[in-house]
Every structure is written in C-alpha cells, then in structure tokens.
PDB file of C-alpha atoms in Angstrom:
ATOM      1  CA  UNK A 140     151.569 167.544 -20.288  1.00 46.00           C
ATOM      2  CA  UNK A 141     152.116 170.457 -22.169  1.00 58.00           C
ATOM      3  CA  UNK A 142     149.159 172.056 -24.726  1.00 77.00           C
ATOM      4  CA  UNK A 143     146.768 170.021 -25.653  1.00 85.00           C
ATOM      5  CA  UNK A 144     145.485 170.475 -29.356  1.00 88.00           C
ATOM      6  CA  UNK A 145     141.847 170.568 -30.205  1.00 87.00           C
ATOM      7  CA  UNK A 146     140.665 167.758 -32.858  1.00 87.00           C
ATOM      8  CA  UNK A 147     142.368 165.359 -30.456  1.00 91.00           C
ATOM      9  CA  UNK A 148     140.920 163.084 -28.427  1.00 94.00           C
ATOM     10  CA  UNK A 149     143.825 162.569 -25.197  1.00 94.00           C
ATOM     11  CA  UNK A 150     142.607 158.936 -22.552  1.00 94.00           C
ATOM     12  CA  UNK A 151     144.532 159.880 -19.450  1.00 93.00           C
ATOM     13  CA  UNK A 152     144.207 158.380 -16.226  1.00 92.00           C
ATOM     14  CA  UNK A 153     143.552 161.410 -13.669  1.00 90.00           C
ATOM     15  CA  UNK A 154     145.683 161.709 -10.580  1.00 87.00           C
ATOM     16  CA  UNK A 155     144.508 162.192  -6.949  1.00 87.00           C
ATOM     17  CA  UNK A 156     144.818 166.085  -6.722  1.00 88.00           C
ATOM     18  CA  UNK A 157     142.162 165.829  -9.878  1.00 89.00           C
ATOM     19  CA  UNK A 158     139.562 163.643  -7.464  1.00 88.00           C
ATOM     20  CA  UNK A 159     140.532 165.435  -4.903  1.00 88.00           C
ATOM     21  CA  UNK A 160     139.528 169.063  -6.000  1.00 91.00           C
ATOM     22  CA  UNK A 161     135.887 167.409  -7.844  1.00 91.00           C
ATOM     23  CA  UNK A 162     134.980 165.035  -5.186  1.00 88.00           C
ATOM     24  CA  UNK A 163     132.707 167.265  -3.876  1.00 90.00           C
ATOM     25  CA  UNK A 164     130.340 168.133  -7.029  1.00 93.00           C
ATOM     26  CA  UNK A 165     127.053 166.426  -7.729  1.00 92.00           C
ATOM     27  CA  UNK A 166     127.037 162.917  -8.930  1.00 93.00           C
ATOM     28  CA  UNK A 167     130.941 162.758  -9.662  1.00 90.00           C
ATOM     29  CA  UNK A 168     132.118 159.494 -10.282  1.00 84.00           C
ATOM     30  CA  UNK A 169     135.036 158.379  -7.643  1.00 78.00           C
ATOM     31  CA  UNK A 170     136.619 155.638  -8.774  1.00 76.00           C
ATOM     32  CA  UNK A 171     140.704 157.013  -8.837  1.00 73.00           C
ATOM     33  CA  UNK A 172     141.696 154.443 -11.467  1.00 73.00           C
ATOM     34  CA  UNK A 173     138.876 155.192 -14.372  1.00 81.00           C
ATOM     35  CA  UNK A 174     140.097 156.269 -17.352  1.00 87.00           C
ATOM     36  CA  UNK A 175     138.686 159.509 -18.943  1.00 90.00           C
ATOM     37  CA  UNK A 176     138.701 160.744 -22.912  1.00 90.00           C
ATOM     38  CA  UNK A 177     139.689 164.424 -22.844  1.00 91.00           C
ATOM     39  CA  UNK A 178     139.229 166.888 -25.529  1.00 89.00           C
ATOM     40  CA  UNK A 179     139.022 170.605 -26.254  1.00 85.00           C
ATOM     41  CA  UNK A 180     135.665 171.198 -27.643  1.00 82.00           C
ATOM     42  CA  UNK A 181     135.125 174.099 -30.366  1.00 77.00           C
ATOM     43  CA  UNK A 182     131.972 174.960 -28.868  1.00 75.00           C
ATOM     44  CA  UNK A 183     132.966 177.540 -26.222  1.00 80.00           C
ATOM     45  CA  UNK A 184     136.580 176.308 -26.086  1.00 87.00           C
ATOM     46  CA  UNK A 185     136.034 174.110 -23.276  1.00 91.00           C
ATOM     47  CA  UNK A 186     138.199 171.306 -22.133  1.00 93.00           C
ATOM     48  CA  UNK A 187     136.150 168.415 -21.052  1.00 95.00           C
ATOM     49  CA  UNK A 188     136.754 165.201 -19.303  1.00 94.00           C
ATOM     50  CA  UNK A 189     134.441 162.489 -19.890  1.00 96.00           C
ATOM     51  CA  UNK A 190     134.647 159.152 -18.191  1.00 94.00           C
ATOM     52  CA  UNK A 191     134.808 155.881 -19.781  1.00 95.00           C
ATOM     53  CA  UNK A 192     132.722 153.233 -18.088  1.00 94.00           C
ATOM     54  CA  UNK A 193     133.205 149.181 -18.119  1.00 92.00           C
ATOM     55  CA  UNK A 194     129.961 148.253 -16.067  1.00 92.00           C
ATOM     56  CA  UNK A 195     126.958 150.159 -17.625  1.00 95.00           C
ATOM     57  CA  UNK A 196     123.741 148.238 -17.998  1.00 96.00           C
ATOM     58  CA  UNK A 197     122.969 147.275 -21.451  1.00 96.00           C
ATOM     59  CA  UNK A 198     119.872 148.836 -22.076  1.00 96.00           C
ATOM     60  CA  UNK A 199     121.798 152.185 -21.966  1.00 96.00           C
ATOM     61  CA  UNK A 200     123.100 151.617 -25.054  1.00 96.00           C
ATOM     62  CA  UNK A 201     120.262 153.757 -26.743  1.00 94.00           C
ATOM     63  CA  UNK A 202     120.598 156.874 -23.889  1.00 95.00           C
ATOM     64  CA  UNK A 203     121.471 159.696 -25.658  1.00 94.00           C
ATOM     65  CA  UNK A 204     124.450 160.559 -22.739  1.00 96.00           C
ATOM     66  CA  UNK A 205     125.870 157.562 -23.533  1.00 97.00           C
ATOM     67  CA  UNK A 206     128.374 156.500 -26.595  1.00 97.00           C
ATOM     68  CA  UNK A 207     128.487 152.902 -26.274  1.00 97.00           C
ATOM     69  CA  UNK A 208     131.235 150.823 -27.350  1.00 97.00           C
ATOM     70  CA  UNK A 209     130.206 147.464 -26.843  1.00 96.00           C
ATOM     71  CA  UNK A 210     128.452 144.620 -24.617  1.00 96.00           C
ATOM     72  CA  UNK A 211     130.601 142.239 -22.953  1.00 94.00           C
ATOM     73  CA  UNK A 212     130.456 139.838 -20.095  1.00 93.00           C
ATOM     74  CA  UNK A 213     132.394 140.821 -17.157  1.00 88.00           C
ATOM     75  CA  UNK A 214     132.128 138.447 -13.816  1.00 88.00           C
ATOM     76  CA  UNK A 215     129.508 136.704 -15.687  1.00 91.00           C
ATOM     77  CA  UNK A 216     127.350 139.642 -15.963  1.00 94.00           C
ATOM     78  CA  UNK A 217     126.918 141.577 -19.341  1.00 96.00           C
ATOM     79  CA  UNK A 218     127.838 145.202 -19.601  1.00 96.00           C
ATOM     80  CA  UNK A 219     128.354 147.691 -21.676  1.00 97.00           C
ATOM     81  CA  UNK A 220     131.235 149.622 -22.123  1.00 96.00           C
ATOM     82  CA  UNK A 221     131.011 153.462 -23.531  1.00 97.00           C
ATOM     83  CA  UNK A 222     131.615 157.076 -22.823  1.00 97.00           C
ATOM     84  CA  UNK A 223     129.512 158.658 -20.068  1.00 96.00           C
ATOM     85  CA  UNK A 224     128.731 162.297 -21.358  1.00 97.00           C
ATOM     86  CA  UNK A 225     126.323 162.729 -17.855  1.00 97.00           C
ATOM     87  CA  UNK A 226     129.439 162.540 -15.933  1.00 96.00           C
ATOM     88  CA  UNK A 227     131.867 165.104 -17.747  1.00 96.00           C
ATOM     89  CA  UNK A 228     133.942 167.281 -15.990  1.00 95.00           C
ATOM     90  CA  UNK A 229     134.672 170.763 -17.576  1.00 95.00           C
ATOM     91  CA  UNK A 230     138.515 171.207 -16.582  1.00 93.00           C
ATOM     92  CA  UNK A 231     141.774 173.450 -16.743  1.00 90.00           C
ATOM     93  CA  UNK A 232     144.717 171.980 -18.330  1.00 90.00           C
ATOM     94  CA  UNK A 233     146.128 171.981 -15.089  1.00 90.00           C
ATOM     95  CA  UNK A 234     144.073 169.570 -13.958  1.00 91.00           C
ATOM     96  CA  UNK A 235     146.323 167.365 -15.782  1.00 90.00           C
ATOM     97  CA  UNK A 236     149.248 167.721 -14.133  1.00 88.00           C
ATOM     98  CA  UNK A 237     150.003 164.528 -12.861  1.00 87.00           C
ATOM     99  CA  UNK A 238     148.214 162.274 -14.749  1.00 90.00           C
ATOM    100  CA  UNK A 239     149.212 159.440 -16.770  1.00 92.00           C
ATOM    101  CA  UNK A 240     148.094 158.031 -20.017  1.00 92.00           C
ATOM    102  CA  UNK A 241     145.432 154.892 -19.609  1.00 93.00           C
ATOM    103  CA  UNK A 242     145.863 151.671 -20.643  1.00 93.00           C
ATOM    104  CA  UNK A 243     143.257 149.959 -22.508  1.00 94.00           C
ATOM    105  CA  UNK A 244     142.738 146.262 -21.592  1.00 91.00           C
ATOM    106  CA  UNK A 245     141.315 146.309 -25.299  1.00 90.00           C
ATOM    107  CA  UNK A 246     143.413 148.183 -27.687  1.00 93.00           C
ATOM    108  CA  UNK A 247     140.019 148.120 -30.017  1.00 97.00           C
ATOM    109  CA  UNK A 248     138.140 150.176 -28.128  1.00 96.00           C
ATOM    110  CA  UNK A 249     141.068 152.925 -27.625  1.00 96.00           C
ATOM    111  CA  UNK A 250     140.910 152.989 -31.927  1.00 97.00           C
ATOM    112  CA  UNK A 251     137.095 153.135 -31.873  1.00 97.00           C
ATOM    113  CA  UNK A 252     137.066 156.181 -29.781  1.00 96.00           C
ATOM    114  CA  UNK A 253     139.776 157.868 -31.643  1.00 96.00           C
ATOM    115  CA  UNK A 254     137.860 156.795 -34.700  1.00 97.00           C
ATOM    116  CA  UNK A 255     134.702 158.366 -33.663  1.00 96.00           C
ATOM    117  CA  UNK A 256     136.064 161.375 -32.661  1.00 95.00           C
ATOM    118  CA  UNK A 257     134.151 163.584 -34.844  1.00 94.00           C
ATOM    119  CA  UNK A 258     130.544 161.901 -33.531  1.00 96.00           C
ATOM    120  CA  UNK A 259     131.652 162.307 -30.023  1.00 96.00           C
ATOM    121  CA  UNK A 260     132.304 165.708 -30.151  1.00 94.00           C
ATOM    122  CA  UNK A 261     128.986 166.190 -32.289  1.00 94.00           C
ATOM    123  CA  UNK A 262     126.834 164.213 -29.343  1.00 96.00           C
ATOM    124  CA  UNK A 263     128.981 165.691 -26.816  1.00 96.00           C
ATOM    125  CA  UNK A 264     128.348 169.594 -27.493  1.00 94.00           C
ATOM    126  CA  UNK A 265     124.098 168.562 -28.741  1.00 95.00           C
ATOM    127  CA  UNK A 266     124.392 167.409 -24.988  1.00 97.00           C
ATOM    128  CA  UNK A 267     125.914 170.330 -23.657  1.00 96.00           C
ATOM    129  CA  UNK A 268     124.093 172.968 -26.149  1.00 96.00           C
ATOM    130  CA  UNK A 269     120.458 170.869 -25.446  1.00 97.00           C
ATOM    131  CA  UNK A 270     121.237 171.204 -21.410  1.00 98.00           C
ATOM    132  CA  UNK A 271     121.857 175.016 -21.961  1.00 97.00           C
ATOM    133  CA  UNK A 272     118.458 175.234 -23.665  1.00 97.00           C
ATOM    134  CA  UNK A 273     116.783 173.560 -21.044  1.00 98.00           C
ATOM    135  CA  UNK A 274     118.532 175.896 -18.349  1.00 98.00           C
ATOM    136  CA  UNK A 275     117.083 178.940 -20.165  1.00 98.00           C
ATOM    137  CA  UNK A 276     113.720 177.287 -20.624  1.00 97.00           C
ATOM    138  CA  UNK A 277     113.567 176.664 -16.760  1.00 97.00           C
ATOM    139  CA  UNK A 278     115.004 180.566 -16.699  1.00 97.00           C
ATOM    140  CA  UNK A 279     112.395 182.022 -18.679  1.00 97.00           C
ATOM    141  CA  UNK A 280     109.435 179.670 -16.970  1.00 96.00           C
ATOM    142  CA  UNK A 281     108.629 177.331 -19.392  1.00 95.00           C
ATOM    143  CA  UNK A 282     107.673 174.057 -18.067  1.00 93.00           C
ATOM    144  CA  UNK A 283     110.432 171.356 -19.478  1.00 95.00           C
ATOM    145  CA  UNK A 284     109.283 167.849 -20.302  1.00 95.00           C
ATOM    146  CA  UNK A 285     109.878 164.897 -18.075  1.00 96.00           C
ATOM    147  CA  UNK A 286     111.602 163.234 -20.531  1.00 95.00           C
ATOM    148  CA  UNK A 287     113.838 166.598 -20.888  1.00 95.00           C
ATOM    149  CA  UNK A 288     114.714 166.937 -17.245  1.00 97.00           C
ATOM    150  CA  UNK A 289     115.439 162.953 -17.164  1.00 96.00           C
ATOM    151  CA  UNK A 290     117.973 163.389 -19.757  1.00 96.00           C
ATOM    152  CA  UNK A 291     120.276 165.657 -16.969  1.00 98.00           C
ATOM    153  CA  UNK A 292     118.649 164.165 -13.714  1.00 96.00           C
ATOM    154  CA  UNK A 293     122.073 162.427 -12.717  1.00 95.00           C
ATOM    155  CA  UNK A 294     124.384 164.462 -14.721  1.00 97.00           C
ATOM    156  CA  UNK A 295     127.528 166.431 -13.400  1.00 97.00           C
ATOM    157  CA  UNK A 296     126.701 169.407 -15.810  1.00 98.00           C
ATOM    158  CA  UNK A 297     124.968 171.133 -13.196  1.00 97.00           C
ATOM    159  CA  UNK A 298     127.899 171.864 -11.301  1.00 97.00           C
ATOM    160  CA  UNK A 299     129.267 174.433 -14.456  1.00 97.00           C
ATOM    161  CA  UNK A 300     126.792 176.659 -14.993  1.00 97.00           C
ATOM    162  CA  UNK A 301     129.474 179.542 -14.751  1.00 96.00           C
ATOM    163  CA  UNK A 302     131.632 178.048 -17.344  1.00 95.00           C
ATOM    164  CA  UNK A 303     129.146 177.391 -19.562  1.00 96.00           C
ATOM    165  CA  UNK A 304     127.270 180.934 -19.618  1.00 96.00           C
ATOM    166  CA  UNK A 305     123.896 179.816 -17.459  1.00 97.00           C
ATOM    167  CA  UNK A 306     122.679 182.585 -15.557  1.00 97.00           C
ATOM    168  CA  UNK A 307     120.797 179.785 -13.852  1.00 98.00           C
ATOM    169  CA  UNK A 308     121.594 178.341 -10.587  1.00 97.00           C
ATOM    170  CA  UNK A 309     122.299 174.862 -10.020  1.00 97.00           C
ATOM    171  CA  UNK A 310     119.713 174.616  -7.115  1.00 97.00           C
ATOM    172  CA  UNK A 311     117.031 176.156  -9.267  1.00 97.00           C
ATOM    173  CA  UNK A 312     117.590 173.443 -11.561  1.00 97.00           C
ATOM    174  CA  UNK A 313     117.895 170.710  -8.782  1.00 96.00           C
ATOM    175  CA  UNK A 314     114.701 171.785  -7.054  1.00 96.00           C
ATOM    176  CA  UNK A 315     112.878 171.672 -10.875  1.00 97.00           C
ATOM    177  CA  UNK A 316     114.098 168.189 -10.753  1.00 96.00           C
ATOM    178  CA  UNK A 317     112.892 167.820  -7.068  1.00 96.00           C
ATOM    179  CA  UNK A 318     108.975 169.405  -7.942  1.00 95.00           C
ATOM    180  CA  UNK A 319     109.165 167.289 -11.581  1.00 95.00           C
ATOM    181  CA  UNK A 320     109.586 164.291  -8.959  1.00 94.00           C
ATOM    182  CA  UNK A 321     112.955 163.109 -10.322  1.00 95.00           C
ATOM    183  CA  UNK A 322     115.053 163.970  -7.587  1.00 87.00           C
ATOM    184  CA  UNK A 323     114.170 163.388  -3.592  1.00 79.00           C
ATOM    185  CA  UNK A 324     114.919 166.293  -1.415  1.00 69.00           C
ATOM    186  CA  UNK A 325     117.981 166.991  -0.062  1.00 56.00           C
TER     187      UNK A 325
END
C-alpha cells in the first residue's frame, strides 16, 4: 500500500491474515468483510483501525465511543450506522498488506467521514488519552467511577497497553471491571 500519510483518513477492507493475527484479542469484531477507517494519529504516532458499523442500536448515537453517521432502516429494523472507537485496533502498516479499498453502498457517508476527519481524530485520541487516565487512576488506587469503567467495559483498547505506554496490565483492568460488577468472571 505503500506509506500512509497522517491527516488522512484511508477505508480499507482488511484481508484474512489481518483477522487472522487479532482474532484472538478481547472483544474483536470478526466479521472479514467490515470495512475499517484507518489513520495515523498525532498523538503517539499510532496507526489505528477503527471499524465502521451498519447495525448499531440507535440509542448509541449519544455514546461517546461512537461517531454516528446516521439512522436507517435495514431488514425493517432501524440502525445506526457510525464509527466504533471501542473496537479499534492499534496496527503496523503491514497489517495492510493485502487489503483492498471498501466500497461504500452510500457514497455520502464515505464524504462525511472524510469530512469529519478533524472531529474524529479529536474524539478518537480524548478516547484513547481518557482510557490512559483511567489506567493510571486504577494504577495509582483510585477508585474509577462506574460510569468511567462503562465507557471501556467492551472495548478492544485493553489489549494495547504496551503500545500505548500503560504500565498497567490488561487483567488488572479486567478484574476492576469484574469487582465494579461490569464484567462476569472468566
């Protein structure tokens, strides 16, 4: 694919080596044929893969891991269509080997996301940098809010700690979400 420039906003579809090497991570999403908005982020030069989703429930317009795009009715059901920041994947660029570009089935929403570019990287890294401060709070033992921990409860973010700097482990912060009762055990 060659090198990817930041301020860009790239939709590829990922190839099977790509589910392949993340199936086994928490809460990945498995579905080979989703499409996923990939960018460099400035904030710790990260290059992050975050799926776009057709089926979401409405009322998740207003979570703050979504960035909706809009409602629509699909097999007579409404749902909402958006970027899912709780199910990024922080990648190498050779992760892309392989993959194609994806094909909207509404060239609208392709233009709104490259529109919006500058608020999705915004919510994307006050996701990342407000998940970091929650690590260290859990770190340091200070008890985080429900509604904090709720925020990350399904999220993939757990799984890279290392490449984001938390000193952490992931099954501290699993078994905080397990004693919070957000998470059954495992």
């Amino acid at each position: 694919m060659g090198t990817l420039s930041k301020n860009t906003i790239y939709f590829r579809q990922l190839n099977e080596n790509f589910f392949t090497k993340y199936r086994g991570i928490d809460e990945f999403l498995k579905k080979n044929a989703r499409g996923h908005g990939i960018m460099i982020m400035d904030y710790l030069d990260l290059l992050v893969a975050v799926p776009l989703r057709s089926s979401l429930k409405p009322y998740m317009k207003k979570q703050q891991f979504i960035f909706p795009y809009k409602v629509c009715n699909k097999g007579g059901k409404r749902c909402l269509k958006g970027m899912d920041f709780s199910k990024l994947i922080i990648m190498s660029e050779e992760d892309l080997q392989g993959s194609v570009g994806f094909v909207f089935q509404d060239d609208c929403e392709k233009q709104y996301y490259i529109d919006n570019y500058s608020k999705i990287v915004n919510r994307l890294g006050n996701y990342i940098k407000r998940y970091k401060r929650l690590c260290y709070q859990i770190q340091e033992g200070i008890q985080p809010s429900i509604t904090q921990l709720r925020l990350y409860r399904y999220s993939t973010i757990r799984n890279f700690h290392e490449s984001l700097g938390i000193h952490l482990s992931k099954e501290s912060f699993i078994l905080t979400l397990q004693e919070r009762g957000l998470l059954g055990s495992k």
